[in-house]
Amino acid sequence: CSQPYVREEELVSQFEDVMNLVALPEDWIENIFKELNSMTWANESRERGQLSEIDSELTLIQAKISRLADLYIEGEMDRADYYARKESLLSEKIALLERRKKVVNTTEKMRFELMREPLTVLQDWISGGAGGDLKKLREFISKVGLNLKLNSRELLWDWISPYCILASRGVYSSWRRGWDSNPRDR
């Protein structure tokens, strides 16, 4: 390595300074978590409603198939008519089962979890940082950045998304200070 020696304490200090740049205020994180929880609850409620509707339709189709079989057994329906109606009901049932599978396998749950991950990392950082634990510090570094380099005793790396957005915005306290957050022409 052609770079000059850097003390461990200096690297830890540099990392802490940079992490403090991307850290959000704790009340912001709590509010975002509350909003994510309400969005998750609304999504789950919508899914339960859709699944309930699909399940009731499936029950209705199964009852129709049973009645159809009874009519055929009692001789009140000829064979060709029975098979045509049964095929129609079975295709409806298959379509409903596919629709049910799509509702259960939605990506909404995954999206909400992906939104929680970086917030959890930031919350963990705010609540205790690495606290002098180098293993924990290493975990933080691996979660927020990659391609670590030293350049003239300065720690550099590429941010992982969404931390790159937070890093590019600067310290939160200077965001539009003294400006109306919703400027209008007067």
GROMACS .gro file of C-alpha atoms in nm:
model
  186
    1CYS     CA    1   0.000   0.000   0.000
    2SER     CA    2   0.144   0.335  -0.099
    3GLN     CA    3  -0.070   0.533   0.144
    4PRO     CA    4   0.081   0.667   0.468
    5TYR     CA    5  -0.003   0.504   0.799
    6VAL     CA    6  -0.328   0.614   0.967
    7ARG     CA    7  -0.410   0.545   1.330
    8GLU     CA    8  -0.717   0.340   1.407
    9GLU     CA    9  -0.866   0.617   1.620
   10GLU     CA   10  -0.842   0.860   1.328
   11LEU     CA   11  -1.023   0.618   1.093
   12VAL     CA   12  -1.297   0.558   1.351
   13SER     CA   13  -1.334   0.931   1.400
   14GLN     CA   14  -1.359   0.989   1.024
   15PHE     CA   15  -1.620   0.719   0.990
   16GLU     CA   16  -1.824   0.858   1.279
   17ASP     CA   17  -1.814   1.205   1.124
   18VAL     CA   18  -1.935   1.072   0.791
   19MET     CA   19  -2.208   0.859   0.950
   20ASN     CA   20  -2.331   1.162   1.139
   21LEU     CA   21  -2.377   1.334   0.801
   22VAL     CA   22  -2.628   1.070   0.686
   23ALA     CA   23  -2.798   1.026   1.022
   24LEU     CA   24  -3.151   1.153   1.049
   25PRO     CA   25  -3.304   1.294   1.367
   26GLU     CA   26  -3.455   1.022   1.582
   27ASP     CA   27  -3.803   1.177   1.575
   28TRP     CA   28  -3.796   1.173   1.193
   29ILE     CA   29  -3.711   0.805   1.194
   30GLU     CA   30  -3.988   0.733   1.445
   31ASN     CA   31  -4.239   0.922   1.232
   32ILE     CA   32  -4.129   0.737   0.918
   33PHE     CA   33  -4.165   0.405   1.102
   34LYS     CA   34  -4.515   0.505   1.214
   35GLU     CA   35  -4.609   0.590   0.857
   36LEU     CA   36  -4.463   0.263   0.728
   37ASN     CA   37  -4.655   0.071   0.993
   38SER     CA   38  -4.981   0.240   0.895
   39MET     CA   39  -4.912   0.174   0.526
   40THR     CA   40  -4.832  -0.190   0.606
   41TRP     CA   41  -5.151  -0.224   0.809
   42ALA     CA   42  -5.360  -0.070   0.530
   43ASN     CA   43  -5.198  -0.301   0.274
   44GLU     CA   44  -5.260  -0.608   0.491
   45SER     CA   45  -5.618  -0.500   0.549
   46ARG     CA   46  -5.671  -0.460   0.174
   47GLU     CA   47  -5.515  -0.802   0.114
   48ARG     CA   48  -5.738  -0.964   0.376
   49GLY     CA   49  -6.043  -0.811   0.209
   50GLN     CA   50  -5.935  -0.934  -0.134
   51LEU     CA   51  -5.859  -1.283  -0.001
   52SER     CA   52  -6.194  -1.297   0.177
   53GLU     CA   53  -6.373  -1.200  -0.144
   54ILE     CA   54  -6.181  -1.457  -0.349
   55ASP     CA   55  -6.239  -1.730  -0.091
   56SER     CA   56  -6.614  -1.665  -0.086
   57GLU     CA   57  -6.621  -1.682  -0.467
   58LEU     CA   58  -6.426  -2.010  -0.454
   59THR     CA   59  -6.674  -2.151  -0.202
   60LEU     CA   60  -6.961  -2.048  -0.428
   61ILE     CA   61  -6.803  -2.214  -0.732
   62GLN     CA   62  -6.736  -2.532  -0.535
   63ALA     CA   63  -7.103  -2.538  -0.430
   64LYS     CA   64  -7.208  -2.493  -0.795
   65ILE     CA   65  -6.984  -2.784  -0.899
   66SER     CA   66  -7.139  -3.003  -0.628
   67ARG     CA   67  -7.495  -2.911  -0.737
   68LEU     CA   68  -7.398  -2.974  -1.097
   69ALA     CA   69  -7.270  -3.320  -1.005
   70ASP     CA   70  -7.592  -3.392  -0.815
   71LEU     CA   71  -7.802  -3.290  -1.116
   72TYR     CA   72  -7.596  -3.514  -1.342
   73ILE     CA   73  -7.619  -3.809  -1.101
   74GLU     CA   74  -7.996  -3.767  -1.069
   75GLY     CA   75  -8.024  -3.774  -1.447
   76GLU     CA   76  -8.162  -3.423  -1.482
   77MET     CA   77  -7.874  -3.319  -1.706
   78ASP     CA   78  -7.714  -3.488  -2.004
   79ARG     CA   79  -7.345  -3.570  -2.015
   80ALA     CA   80  -7.235  -3.308  -2.273
   81ASP     CA   81  -7.410  -3.025  -2.089
   82TYR     CA   82  -7.262  -3.143  -1.757
   83TYR     CA   83  -6.904  -3.148  -1.891
   84ALA     CA   84  -6.942  -2.809  -2.062
   85ARG     CA   85  -7.072  -2.641  -1.744
   86LYS     CA   86  -6.817  -2.820  -1.525
   87GLU     CA   87  -6.531  -2.708  -1.751
   88SER     CA   88  -6.657  -2.350  -1.735
   89LEU     CA   89  -6.674  -2.359  -1.354
   90LEU     CA   90  -6.330  -2.520  -1.326
   91SER     CA   91  -6.174  -2.252  -1.548
   92GLU     CA   92  -6.331  -1.985  -1.323
   93LYS     CA   93  -6.193  -2.166  -1.019
   94ILE     CA   94  -5.843  -2.181  -1.171
   95ALA     CA   95  -5.858  -1.809  -1.253
   96LEU     CA   96  -5.960  -1.731  -0.894
   97LEU     CA   97  -5.681  -1.948  -0.755
   98GLU     CA   98  -5.430  -1.763  -0.974
   99ARG     CA   99  -5.571  -1.429  -0.857
  100ARG     CA  100  -5.544  -1.547  -0.496
  101LYS     CA  101  -5.182  -1.648  -0.550
  102LYS     CA  102  -5.101  -1.302  -0.690
  103VAL     CA  103  -5.261  -1.132  -0.390
  104VAL     CA  104  -5.065  -1.349  -0.146
  105ASN     CA  105  -4.736  -1.304  -0.331
  106THR     CA  106  -4.751  -0.927  -0.370
  107THR     CA  107  -4.427  -0.735  -0.353
  108GLU     CA  108  -4.577  -0.472  -0.123
  109LYS     CA  109  -4.460  -0.657   0.188
  110MET     CA  110  -4.110  -0.682   0.050
  111ARG     CA  111  -4.109  -0.315  -0.045
  112PHE     CA  112  -4.204  -0.210   0.307
  113GLU     CA  113  -3.930  -0.428   0.453
  114LEU     CA  114  -3.676  -0.280   0.213
  115MET     CA  115  -3.783   0.066   0.330
  116ARG     CA  116  -3.735  -0.033   0.694
  117GLU     CA  117  -3.380  -0.170   0.654
  118PRO     CA  118  -3.187   0.157   0.608
  119LEU     CA  119  -3.397   0.328   0.874
  120THR     CA  120  -3.312   0.051   1.118
  121VAL     CA  121  -2.941   0.093   1.043
  122LEU     CA  122  -2.967   0.469   1.100
  123GLN     CA  123  -3.167   0.417   1.418
  124ASP     CA  124  -2.906   0.171   1.548
  125TRP     CA  125  -2.633   0.423   1.467
  126ILE     CA  126  -2.812   0.704   1.647
  127SER     CA  127  -2.893   0.492   1.951
  128GLY     CA  128  -2.538   0.383   2.010
  129GLY     CA  129  -2.313   0.409   1.711
  130ALA     CA  130  -2.037   0.155   1.724
  131GLY     CA  131  -1.960   0.248   2.082
  132GLY     CA  132  -1.593   0.158   2.044
  133ASP     CA  133  -1.678  -0.192   1.918
  134LEU     CA  134  -1.480  -0.241   1.599
  135LYS     CA  135  -1.689  -0.540   1.487
  136LYS     CA  136  -2.005  -0.334   1.512
  137LEU     CA  137  -1.832  -0.048   1.331
  138ARG     CA  138  -1.734  -0.289   1.053
  139GLU     CA  139  -2.099  -0.401   1.023
  140PHE     CA  140  -2.211  -0.039   0.987
  141ILE     CA  141  -1.949   0.025   0.720
  142SER     CA  142  -2.056  -0.283   0.523
  143LYS     CA  143  -2.422  -0.175   0.538
  144VAL     CA  144  -2.370   0.181   0.417
  145GLY     CA  145  -2.072   0.174   0.185
  146LEU     CA  146  -1.841  -0.026  -0.034
  147ASN     CA  147  -1.508   0.013  -0.214
  148LEU     CA  148  -1.332   0.153   0.092
  149LYS     CA  149  -1.012   0.344   0.012
  150LEU     CA  150  -0.756   0.560   0.180
  151ASN     CA  151  -0.638   0.871   0.004
  152SER     CA  152  -0.389   1.093   0.186
  153ARG     CA  153  -0.505   0.958   0.523
  154GLU     CA  154  -0.868   1.025   0.435
  155LEU     CA  155  -1.126   0.748   0.437
  156LEU     CA  156  -1.327   0.728   0.113
  157TRP     CA  157  -1.597   0.491  -0.008
  158ASP     CA  158  -1.897   0.463  -0.235
  159TRP     CA  159  -2.231   0.492  -0.062
  160ILE     CA  160  -2.491   0.221  -0.100
  161SER     CA  161  -2.837   0.346  -0.192
  162PRO     CA  162  -3.030   0.511  -0.019
  163TYR     CA  163  -2.744   0.642   0.194
  164CYS     CA  164  -2.596   0.813  -0.111
  165ILE     CA  165  -2.905   1.035  -0.121
  166LEU     CA  166  -2.865   1.127   0.243
  167ALA     CA  167  -2.492   1.189   0.202
  168SER     CA  168  -2.544   1.424  -0.091
  169ARG     CA  169  -2.794   1.642   0.093
  170GLY     CA  170  -2.562   1.764   0.369
  171VAL     CA  171  -2.646   1.805   0.733
  172TYR     CA  172  -3.024   1.804   0.783
  173SER     CA  173  -3.029   2.116   0.999
  174SER     CA  174  -2.927   2.331   0.704
  175TRP     CA  175  -3.211   2.219   0.477
  176ARG     CA  176  -3.386   2.534   0.355
  177ARG     CA  177  -3.329   2.709   0.683
  178GLY     CA  178  -3.543   3.021   0.702
  179TRP     CA  179  -3.732   2.934   0.385
  180ASP     CA  180  -4.094   2.847   0.348
  181SER     CA  181  -4.111   2.471   0.287
  182ASN     CA  182  -4.383   2.532   0.030
  183PRO     CA  183  -4.289   2.854  -0.147
  184ARG     CA  184  -4.564   3.029  -0.341
  185ASP     CA  185  -4.570   3.331  -0.566
  186ARG     CA  186  -4.720   3.620  -0.377
   0.00000   0.00000   0.00000
